[in-house]
Short mmCIF file of C-alpha atoms in Angstrom, two decimals:
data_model
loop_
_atom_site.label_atom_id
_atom_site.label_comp_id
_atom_site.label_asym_id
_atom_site.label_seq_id
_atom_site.Cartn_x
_atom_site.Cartn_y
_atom_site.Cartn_z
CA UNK I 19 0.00 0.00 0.00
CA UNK I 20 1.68 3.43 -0.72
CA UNK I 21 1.93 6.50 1.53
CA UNK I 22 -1.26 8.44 -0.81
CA UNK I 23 -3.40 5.08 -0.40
CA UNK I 24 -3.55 4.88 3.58
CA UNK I 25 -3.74 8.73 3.92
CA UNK I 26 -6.64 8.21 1.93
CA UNK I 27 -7.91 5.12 3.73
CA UNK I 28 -7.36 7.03 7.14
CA UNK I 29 -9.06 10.02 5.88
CA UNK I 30 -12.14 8.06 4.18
CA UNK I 31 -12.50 5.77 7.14
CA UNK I 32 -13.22 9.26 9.41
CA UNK I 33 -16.91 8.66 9.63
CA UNK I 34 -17.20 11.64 11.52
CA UNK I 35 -15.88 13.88 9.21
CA UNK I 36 -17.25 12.00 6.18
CA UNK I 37 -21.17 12.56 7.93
CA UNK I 38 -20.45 15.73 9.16
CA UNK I 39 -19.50 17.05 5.27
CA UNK I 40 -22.48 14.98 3.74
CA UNK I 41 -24.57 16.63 6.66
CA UNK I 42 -24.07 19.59 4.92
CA UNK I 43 -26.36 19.18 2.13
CA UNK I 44 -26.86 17.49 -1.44
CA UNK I 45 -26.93 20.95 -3.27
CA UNK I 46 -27.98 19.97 -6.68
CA UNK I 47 -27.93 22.32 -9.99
CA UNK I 48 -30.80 23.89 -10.82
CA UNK I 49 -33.30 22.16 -13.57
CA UNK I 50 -33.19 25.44 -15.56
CA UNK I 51 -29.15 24.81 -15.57
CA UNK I 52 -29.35 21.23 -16.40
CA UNK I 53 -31.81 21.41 -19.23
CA UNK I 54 -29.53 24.66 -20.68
CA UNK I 55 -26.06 22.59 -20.08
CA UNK I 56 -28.24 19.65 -21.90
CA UNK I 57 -29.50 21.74 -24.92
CA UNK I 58 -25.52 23.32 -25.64
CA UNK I 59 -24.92 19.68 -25.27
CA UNK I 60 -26.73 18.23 -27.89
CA UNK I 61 -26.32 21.68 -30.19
CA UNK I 62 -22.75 20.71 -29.96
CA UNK I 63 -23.36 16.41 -30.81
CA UNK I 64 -24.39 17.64 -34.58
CA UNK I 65 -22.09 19.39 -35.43
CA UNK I 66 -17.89 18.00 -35.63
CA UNK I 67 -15.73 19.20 -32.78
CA UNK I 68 -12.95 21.17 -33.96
CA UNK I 69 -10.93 19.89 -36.06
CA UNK I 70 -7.28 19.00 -34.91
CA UNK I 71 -5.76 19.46 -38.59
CA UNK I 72 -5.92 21.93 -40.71
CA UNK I 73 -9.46 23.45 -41.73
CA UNK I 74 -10.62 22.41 -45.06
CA UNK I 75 -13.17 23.98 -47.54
CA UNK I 76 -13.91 27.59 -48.00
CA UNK I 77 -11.12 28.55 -45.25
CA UNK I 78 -8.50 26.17 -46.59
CA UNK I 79 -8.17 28.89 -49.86
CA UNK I 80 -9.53 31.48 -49.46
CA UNK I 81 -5.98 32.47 -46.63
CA UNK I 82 -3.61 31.29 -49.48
CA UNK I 83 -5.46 33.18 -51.86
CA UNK I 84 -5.49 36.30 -49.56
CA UNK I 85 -2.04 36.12 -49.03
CA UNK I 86 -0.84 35.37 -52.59
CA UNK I 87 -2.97 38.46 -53.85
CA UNK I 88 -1.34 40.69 -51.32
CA UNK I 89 2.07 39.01 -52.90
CA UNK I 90 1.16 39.78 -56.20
CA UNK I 91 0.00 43.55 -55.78
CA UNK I 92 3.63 44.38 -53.30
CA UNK I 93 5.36 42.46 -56.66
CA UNK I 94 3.24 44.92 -58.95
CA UNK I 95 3.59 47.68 -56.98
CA UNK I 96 7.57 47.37 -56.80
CA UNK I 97 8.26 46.45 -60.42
CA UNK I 98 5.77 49.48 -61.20
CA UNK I 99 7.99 51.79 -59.28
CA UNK I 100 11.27 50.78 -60.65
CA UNK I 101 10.14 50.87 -63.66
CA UNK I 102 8.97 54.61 -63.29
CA UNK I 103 12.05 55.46 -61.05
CA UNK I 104 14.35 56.71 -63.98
CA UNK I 105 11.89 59.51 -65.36
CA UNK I 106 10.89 60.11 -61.93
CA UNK I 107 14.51 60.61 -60.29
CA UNK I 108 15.01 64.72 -60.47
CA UNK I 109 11.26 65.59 -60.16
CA UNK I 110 9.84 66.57 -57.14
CA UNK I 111 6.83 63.93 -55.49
CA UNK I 112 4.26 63.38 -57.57
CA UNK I 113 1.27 65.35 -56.22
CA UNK I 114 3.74 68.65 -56.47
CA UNK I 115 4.82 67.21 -59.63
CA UNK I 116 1.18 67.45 -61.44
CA UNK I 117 1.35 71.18 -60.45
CA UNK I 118 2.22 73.55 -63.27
CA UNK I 119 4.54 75.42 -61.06
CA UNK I 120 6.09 71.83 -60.19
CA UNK I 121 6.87 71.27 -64.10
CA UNK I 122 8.57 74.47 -64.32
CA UNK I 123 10.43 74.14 -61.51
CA UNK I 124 11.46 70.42 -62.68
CA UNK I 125 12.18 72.16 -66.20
CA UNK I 126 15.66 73.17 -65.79
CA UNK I 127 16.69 76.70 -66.50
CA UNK I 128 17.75 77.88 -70.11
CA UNK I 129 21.71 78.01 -69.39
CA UNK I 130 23.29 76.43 -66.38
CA UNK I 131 27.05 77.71 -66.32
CA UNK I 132 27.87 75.06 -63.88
CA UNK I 133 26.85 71.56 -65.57
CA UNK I 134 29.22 71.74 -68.48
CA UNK I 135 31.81 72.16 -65.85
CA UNK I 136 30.85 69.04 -64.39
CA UNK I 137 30.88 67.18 -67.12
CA UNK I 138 34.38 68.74 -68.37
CA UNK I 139 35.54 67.11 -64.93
CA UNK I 140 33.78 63.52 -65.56
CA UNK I 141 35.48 60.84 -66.95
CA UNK I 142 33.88 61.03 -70.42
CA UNK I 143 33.23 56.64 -71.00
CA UNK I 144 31.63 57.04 -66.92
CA UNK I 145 29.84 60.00 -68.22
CA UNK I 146 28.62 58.23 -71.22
CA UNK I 147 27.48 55.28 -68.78
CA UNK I 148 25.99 57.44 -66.75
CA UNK I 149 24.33 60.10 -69.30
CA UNK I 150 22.29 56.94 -70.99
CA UNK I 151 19.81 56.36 -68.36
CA UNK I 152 19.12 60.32 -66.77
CA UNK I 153 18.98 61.68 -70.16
CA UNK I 154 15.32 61.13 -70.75
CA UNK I 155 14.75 62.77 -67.37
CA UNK I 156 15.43 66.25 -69.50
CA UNK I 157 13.08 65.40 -71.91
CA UNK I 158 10.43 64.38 -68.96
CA UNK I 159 9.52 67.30 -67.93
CA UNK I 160 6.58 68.57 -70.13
CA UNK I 161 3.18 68.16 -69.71
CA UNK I 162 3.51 64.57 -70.57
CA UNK I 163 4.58 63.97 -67.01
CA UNK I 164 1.32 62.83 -66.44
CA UNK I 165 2.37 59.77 -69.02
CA UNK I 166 1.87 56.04 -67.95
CA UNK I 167 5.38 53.72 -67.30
CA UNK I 168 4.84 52.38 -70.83
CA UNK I 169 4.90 55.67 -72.39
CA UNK I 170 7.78 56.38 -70.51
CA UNK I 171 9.48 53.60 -71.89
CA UNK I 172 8.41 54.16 -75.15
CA UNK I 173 10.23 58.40 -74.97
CA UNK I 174 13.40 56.77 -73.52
CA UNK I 175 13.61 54.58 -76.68
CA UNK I 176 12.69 57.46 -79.17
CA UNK I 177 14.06 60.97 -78.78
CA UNK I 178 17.15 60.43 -75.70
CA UNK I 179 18.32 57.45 -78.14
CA UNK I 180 18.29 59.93 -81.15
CA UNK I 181 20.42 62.67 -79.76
CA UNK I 182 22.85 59.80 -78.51
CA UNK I 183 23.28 58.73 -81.35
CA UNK I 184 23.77 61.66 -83.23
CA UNK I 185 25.96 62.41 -80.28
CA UNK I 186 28.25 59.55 -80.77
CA UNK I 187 28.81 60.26 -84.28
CA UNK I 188 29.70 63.90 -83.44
CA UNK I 189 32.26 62.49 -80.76
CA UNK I 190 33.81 60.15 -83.79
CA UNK I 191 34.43 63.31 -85.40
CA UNK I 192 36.23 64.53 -82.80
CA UNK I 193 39.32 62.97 -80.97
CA UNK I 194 39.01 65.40 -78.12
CA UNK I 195 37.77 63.91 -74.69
CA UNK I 196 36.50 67.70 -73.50
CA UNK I 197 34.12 68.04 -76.35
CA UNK I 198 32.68 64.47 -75.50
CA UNK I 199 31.96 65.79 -71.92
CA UNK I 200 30.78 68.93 -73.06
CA UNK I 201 28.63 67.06 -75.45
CA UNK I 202 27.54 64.27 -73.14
CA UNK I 203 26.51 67.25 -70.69
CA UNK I 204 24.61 68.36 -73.94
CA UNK I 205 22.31 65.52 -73.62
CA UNK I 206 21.94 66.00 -69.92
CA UNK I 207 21.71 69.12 -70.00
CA UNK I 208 18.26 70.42 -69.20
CA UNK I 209 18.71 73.38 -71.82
CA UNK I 210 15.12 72.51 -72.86
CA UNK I 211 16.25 71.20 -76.19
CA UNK I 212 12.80 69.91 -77.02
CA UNK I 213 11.06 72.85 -78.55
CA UNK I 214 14.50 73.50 -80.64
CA UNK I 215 14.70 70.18 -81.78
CA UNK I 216 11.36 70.40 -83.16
CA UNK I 217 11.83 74.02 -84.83
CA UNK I 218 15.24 74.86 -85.38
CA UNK I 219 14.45 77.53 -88.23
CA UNK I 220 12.18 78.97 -86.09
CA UNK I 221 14.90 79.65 -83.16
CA UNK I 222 16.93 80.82 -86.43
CA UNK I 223 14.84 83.98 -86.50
CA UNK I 224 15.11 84.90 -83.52
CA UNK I 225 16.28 88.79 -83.10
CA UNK I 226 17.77 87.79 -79.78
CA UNK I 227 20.84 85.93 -80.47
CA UNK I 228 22.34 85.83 -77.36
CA UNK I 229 19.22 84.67 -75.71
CA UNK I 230 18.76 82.15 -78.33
CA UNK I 231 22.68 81.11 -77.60
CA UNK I 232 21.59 80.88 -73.82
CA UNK I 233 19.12 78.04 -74.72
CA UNK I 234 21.46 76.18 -76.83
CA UNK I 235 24.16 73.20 -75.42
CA UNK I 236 27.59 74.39 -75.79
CA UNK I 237 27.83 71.90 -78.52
CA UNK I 238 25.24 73.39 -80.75
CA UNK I 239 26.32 76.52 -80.50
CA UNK I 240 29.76 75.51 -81.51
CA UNK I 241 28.10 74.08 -84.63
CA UNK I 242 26.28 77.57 -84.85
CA UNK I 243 29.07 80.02 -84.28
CA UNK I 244 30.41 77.36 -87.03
CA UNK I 245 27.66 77.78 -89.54
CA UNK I 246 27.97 81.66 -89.52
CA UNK I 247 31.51 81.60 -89.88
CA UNK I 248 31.05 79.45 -93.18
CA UNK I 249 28.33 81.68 -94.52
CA UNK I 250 30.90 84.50 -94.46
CA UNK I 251 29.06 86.16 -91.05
CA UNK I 252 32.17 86.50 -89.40
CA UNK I 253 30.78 89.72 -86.77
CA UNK I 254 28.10 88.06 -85.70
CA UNK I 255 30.40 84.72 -85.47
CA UNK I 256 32.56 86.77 -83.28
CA UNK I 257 29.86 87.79 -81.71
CA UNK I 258 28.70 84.53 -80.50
CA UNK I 259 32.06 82.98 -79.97
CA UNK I 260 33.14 85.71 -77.33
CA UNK I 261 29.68 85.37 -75.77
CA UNK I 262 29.92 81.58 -75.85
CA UNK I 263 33.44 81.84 -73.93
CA UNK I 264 32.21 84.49 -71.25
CA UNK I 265 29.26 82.07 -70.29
CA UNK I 266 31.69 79.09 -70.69
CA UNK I 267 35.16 79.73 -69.48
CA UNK I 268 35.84 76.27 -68.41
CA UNK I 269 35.20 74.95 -71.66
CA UNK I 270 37.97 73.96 -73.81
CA UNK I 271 37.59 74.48 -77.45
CA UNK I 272 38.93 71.34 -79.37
CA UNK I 273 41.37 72.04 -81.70
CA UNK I 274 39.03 70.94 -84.81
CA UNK I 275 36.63 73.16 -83.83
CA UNK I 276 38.22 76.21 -82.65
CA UNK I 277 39.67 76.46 -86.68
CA UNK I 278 36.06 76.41 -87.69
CA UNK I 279 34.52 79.03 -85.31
CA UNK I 280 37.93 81.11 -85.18
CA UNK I 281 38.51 83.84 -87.93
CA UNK I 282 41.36 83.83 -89.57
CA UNK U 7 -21.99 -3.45 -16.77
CA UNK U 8 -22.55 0.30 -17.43
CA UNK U 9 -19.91 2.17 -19.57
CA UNK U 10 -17.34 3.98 -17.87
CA UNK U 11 -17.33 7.73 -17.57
CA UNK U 12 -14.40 7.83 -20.63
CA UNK U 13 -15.96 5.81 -22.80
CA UNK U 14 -19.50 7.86 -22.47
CA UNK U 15 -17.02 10.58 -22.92
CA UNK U 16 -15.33 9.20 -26.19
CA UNK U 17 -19.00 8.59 -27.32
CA UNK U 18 -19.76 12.00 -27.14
CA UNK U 19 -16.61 13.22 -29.00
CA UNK U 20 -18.38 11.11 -31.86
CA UNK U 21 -21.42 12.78 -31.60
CA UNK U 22 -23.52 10.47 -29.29
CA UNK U 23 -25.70 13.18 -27.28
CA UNK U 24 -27.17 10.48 -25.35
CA UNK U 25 -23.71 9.17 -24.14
CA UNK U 26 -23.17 13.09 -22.33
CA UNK U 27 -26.31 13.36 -20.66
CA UNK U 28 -25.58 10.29 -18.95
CA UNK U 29 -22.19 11.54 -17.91
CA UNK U 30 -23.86 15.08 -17.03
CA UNK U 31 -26.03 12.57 -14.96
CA UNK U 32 -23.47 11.12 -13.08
CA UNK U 33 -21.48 14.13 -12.15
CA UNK U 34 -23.72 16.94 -12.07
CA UNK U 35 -24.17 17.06 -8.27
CA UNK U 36 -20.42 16.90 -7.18
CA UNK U 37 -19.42 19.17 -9.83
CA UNK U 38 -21.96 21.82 -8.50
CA UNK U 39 -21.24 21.28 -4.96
CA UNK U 40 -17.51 21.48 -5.37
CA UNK U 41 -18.07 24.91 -7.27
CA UNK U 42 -20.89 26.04 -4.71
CA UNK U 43 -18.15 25.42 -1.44
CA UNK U 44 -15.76 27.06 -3.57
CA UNK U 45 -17.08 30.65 -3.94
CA UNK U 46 -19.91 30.34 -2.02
CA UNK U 47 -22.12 32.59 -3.38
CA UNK U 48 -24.98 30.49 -5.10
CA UNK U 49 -26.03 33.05 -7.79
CA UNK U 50 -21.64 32.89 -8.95
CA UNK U 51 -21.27 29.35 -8.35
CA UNK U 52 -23.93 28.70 -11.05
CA UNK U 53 -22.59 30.59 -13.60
CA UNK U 54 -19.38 28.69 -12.87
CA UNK U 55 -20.83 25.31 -13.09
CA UNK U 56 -22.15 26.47 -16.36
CA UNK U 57 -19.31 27.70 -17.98
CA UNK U 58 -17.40 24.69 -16.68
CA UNK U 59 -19.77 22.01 -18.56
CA UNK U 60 -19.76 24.62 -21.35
CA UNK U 61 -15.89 23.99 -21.52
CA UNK U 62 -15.87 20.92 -21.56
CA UNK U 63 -19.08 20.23 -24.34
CA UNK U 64 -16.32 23.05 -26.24
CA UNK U 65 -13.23 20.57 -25.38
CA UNK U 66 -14.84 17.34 -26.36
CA UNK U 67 -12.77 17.14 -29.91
CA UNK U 68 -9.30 17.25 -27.94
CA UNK U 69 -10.34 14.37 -25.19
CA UNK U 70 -7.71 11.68 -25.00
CA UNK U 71 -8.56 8.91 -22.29
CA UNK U 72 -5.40 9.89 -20.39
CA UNK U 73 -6.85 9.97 -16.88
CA UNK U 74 -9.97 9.43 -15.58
CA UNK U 75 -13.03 11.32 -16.80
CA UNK U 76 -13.14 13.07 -13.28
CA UNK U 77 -9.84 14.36 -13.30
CA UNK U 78 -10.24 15.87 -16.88
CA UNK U 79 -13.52 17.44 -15.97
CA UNK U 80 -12.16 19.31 -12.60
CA UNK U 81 -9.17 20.07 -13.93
CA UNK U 82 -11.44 22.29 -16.08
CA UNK U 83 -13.30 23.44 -12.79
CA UNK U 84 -9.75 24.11 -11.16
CA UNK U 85 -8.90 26.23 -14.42
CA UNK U 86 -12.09 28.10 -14.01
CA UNK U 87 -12.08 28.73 -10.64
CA UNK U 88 -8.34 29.97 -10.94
CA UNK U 89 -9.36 32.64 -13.41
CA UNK U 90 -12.52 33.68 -11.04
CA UNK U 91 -10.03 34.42 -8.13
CA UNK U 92 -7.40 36.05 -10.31
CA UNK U 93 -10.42 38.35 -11.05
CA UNK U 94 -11.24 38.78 -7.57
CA UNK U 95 -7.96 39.33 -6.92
CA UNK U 96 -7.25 36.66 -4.71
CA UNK U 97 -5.06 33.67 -5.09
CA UNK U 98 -4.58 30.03 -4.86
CA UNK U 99 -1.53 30.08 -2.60
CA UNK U 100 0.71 26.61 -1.66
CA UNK U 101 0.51 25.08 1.04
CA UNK U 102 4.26 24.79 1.43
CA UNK U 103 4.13 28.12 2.63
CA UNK U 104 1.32 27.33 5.15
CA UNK U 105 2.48 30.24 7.29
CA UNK U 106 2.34 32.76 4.35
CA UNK U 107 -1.71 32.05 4.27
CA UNK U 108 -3.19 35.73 4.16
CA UNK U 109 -5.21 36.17 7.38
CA UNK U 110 -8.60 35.94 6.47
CA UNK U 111 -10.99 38.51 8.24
CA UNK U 112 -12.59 37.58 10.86
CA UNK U 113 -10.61 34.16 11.40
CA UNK U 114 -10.39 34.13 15.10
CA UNK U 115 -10.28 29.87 15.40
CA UNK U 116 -10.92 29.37 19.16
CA UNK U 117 -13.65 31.95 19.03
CA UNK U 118 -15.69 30.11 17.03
CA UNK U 119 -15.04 26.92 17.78
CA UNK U 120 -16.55 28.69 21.33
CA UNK U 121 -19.49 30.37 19.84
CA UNK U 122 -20.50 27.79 17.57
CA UNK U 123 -21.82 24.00 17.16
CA UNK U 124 -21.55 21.14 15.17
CA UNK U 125 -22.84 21.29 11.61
CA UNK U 126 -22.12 25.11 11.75
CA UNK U 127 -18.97 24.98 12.95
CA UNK U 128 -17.78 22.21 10.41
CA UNK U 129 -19.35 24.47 7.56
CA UNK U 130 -17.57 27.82 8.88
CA UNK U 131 -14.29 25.97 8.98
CA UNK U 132 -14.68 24.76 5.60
CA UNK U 133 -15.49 27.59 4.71
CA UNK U 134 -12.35 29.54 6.48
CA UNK U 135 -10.38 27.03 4.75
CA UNK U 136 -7.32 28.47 2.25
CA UNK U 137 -8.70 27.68 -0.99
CA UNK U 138 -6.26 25.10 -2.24
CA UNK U 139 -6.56 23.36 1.24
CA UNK U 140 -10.68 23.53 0.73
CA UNK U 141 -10.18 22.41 -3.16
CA UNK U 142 -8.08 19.39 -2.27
CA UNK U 143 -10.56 18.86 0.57
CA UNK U 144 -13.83 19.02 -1.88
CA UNK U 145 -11.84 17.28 -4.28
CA UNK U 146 -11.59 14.29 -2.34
CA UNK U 147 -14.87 14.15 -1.04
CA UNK U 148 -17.10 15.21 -3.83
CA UNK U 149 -14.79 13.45 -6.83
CA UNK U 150 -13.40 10.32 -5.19
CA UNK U 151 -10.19 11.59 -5.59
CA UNK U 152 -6.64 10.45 -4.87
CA UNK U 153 -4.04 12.24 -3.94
CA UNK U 154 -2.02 11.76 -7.17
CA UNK U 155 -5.40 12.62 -8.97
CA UNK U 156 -5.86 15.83 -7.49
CA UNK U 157 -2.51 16.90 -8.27
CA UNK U 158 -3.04 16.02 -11.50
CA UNK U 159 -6.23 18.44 -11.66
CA UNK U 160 -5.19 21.09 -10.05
CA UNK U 161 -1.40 21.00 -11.59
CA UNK U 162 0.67 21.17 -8.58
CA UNK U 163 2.76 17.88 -7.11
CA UNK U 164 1.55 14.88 -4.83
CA UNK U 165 3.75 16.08 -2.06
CA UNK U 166 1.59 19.47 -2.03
CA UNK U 167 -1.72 18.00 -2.59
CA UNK U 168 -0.70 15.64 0.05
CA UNK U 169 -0.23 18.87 2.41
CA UNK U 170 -2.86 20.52 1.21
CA UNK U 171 -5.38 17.39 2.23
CA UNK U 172 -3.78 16.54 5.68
CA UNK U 173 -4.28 20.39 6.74
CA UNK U 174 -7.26 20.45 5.67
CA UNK U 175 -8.44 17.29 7.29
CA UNK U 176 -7.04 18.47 10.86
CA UNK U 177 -8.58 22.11 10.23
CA UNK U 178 -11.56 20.86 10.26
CA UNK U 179 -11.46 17.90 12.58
CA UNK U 180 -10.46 20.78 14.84
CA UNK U 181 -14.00 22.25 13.81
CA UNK U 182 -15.73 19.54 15.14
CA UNK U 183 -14.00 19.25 18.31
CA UNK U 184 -12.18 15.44 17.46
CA UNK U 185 -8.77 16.78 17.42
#
């Protein structure tokens, strides 16, 4: 017999205290609880207990579905945003963006003394690297802004790709590295070359040369001060080339191009 | 031979409503006693006994015949009642700490075993009783309990239940004057 057996046998064979608890009463529930206790009972007998594996039916896809459709839009979402992230990268948050002022603000200005300077100081083959992907960002900053990704994609294959091209058959003309910066800054340069592209005879006309100089890249007005030389217009070359070296002293005329825009 | 209280149970995991309201049958009146000695208060202890049977209709999918059917079901009570103190902000202390019990009010032992008789005085003293002294107590007497069993339901050791039981016993064999 173990110890827990004959305290129990000691403790049961107390009559005394075994009457004197059952003295106390035979308390029993009442009916009301029993039949309500009896009712949950037999609500519960039809239907299964819960179940100890995993749920099946309705719950066992629609989680999995939940959860792969919250996958799939965080997936969208992020692919959406890379994709948009080159155009995107200079511009200001989208709702201010939107906002006229925003666009003009994102346009750069006309003539920015400081960027060909930059780009004289790049390593031009970095530069090139480098120029391929921002250079649609110049081009992004019309009205279009408003443009989906695809359209996006669509401008960085069209125009940017054009004036690098043209650009790297300009720089095979040319041996010197400067003029490749200063022409790789051309395409990054936010000189708004978008409305001259489109109408260069109409910037032609312009009674304003120096203003219509400002707009230009360095490069183009190299080509310009060029063009009047040729055509005999050697005041108004001069003109241009002394205003083209006080707004870019840090540019260094290549050789083959300073005997075409040079009188001599 | 009647079934035994785990198979009736087991039966009623399976869906047999017939199988729990003989089981209900069988252990209504302990269970409800046991709750009613417990917290005293009639109008409580009914909601208790409810909620306990309510558990354990709720629990029926996860029975295992482990122990007996009795130790399963107040080990449910002993849960419930737990939670009811916690909210009352009293406690189940150990009896290993006997001397630690919090004085209850009005606990004056020799005065009542003076002032009262008998029936009243075994009830008082019950009632005076720490509450894990008075649960291994009802245990025991309402459940058929061992000691090892109502360790088991109300998750402490043998050695404490043990305790628990033998002070109890003495408490109130004190209360009826057979010390």
């Amino acid at each position: 017999m173990t110890e827990s057996d004959k305290e129990r046998a000691e403790r049961v064979g107390d009559p005394k205290l075994q009457s004197a608890y059952r003295a106390l009463g035979a308390e029993e529930p009442p009916r009301a609880l029993d039949e309500a206790v009896l009712a949950a009972s037999r609500r519960a007998a039809k239907v299964h207990p819960a179940p100890l594996v995993a749920p099946t039916g309705r719950r066992s896809w629609s989680v999995p579905l939940a959860a792969a459709a919250v996958l799939a839009l965080a997936v969208g979402v992020t692919v959406h945003m890379q994709i948009e992230q080159p155009g995107i990268d200079g511009l200001p948050p989208a709702g201010e963006r939107d906002r006229p002022e925003a666009v003009a603000r994102s346009s750069p200005p006309p003539a920015k003394a400081e960027k060909p300077a930059i780009a004289a100081a790049a390593p031009p083959a970095a530069m090139g690297e480098t120029r391929a992907k921002p250079a649609p960002k110049t081009e992004a900053p019309s009205p279009a802004r408003e443009m989906t990704a695809q359209s996006a994609e669509a401008d960085q294959g069209t125009r940017p790709e054009r004036e690098l091209r043209m650009a790297e058959e300009r720089a095979k003309s040319s041996s010197d590295r400067s003029l490749a910066g200063a022409r790789d800054m051309a395409t990054e340069a936010p000189a708004a070359p978008a409305p001259q592209a489109a109408a260069p005879a109409a910037l032609a006309k312009r009674a304003d040369a120096a203003g219509q100089a400002a707009a230009e890249s360095p490069e183009r007005e190299l080509e310009r001060i060029a063009d009047l030389r040729k055509q005999g217009r050697h005041d108004e070359a001069d003109k241009a080339l002394a205003e083209f070296r006080k707004r870019h002293p840090d540019i260094k005329i290549p050789a083959a191009m300073l005997e075409r825009v040079e009188r001599r | 031979m009647a079934a035994g209280d785990e198979q009736l149970m087991l039966a009623y995991r399976e869906g047999d409503a017939g199988a729990f309201e003989e089981l209900y049958r069988r252990h209504k009146g302990g269970l409800f006693r046991f709750v009613l000695r417990s917290v005293r208060e009639r109008s409580v202890a009914e909601e208790l006994y409810q909620e306990i049977w309510m558990r354990a209709i709720e629990a029926r999918g996860r029975y295992e015949v482990q122990a007996k059917f009795t130790t399963w079901l107040y080990t449910i009570a002993h849960h419930r009642l737990v939670d009811h103190w916690r909210k009352k902000g009293l406690q189940v202390v150990s009896l290993d700490i006997e001397s630690e019990f919090p004085a209850h009010p009005g606990f004056e032992p020799q005065g009542i075993l003076q002032a009262k008789q008998g029936l009243e005085r075994f009830a008082r003293a019950l009632e005076l009783l720490p509450p894990a002294q008075r649960e291994a107590f009802l245990l025991h007497h309402e459940a058929d309990m061992s000691v090892a069993e109502i360790a088991r339901a109300t998750g402490s050791n043998e050695e404490a239940a043990k305790s628990r039981l033998r002070y109890a016993t003495a408490r109130l064999k004190e209360a009826l004057g057979d010390d």
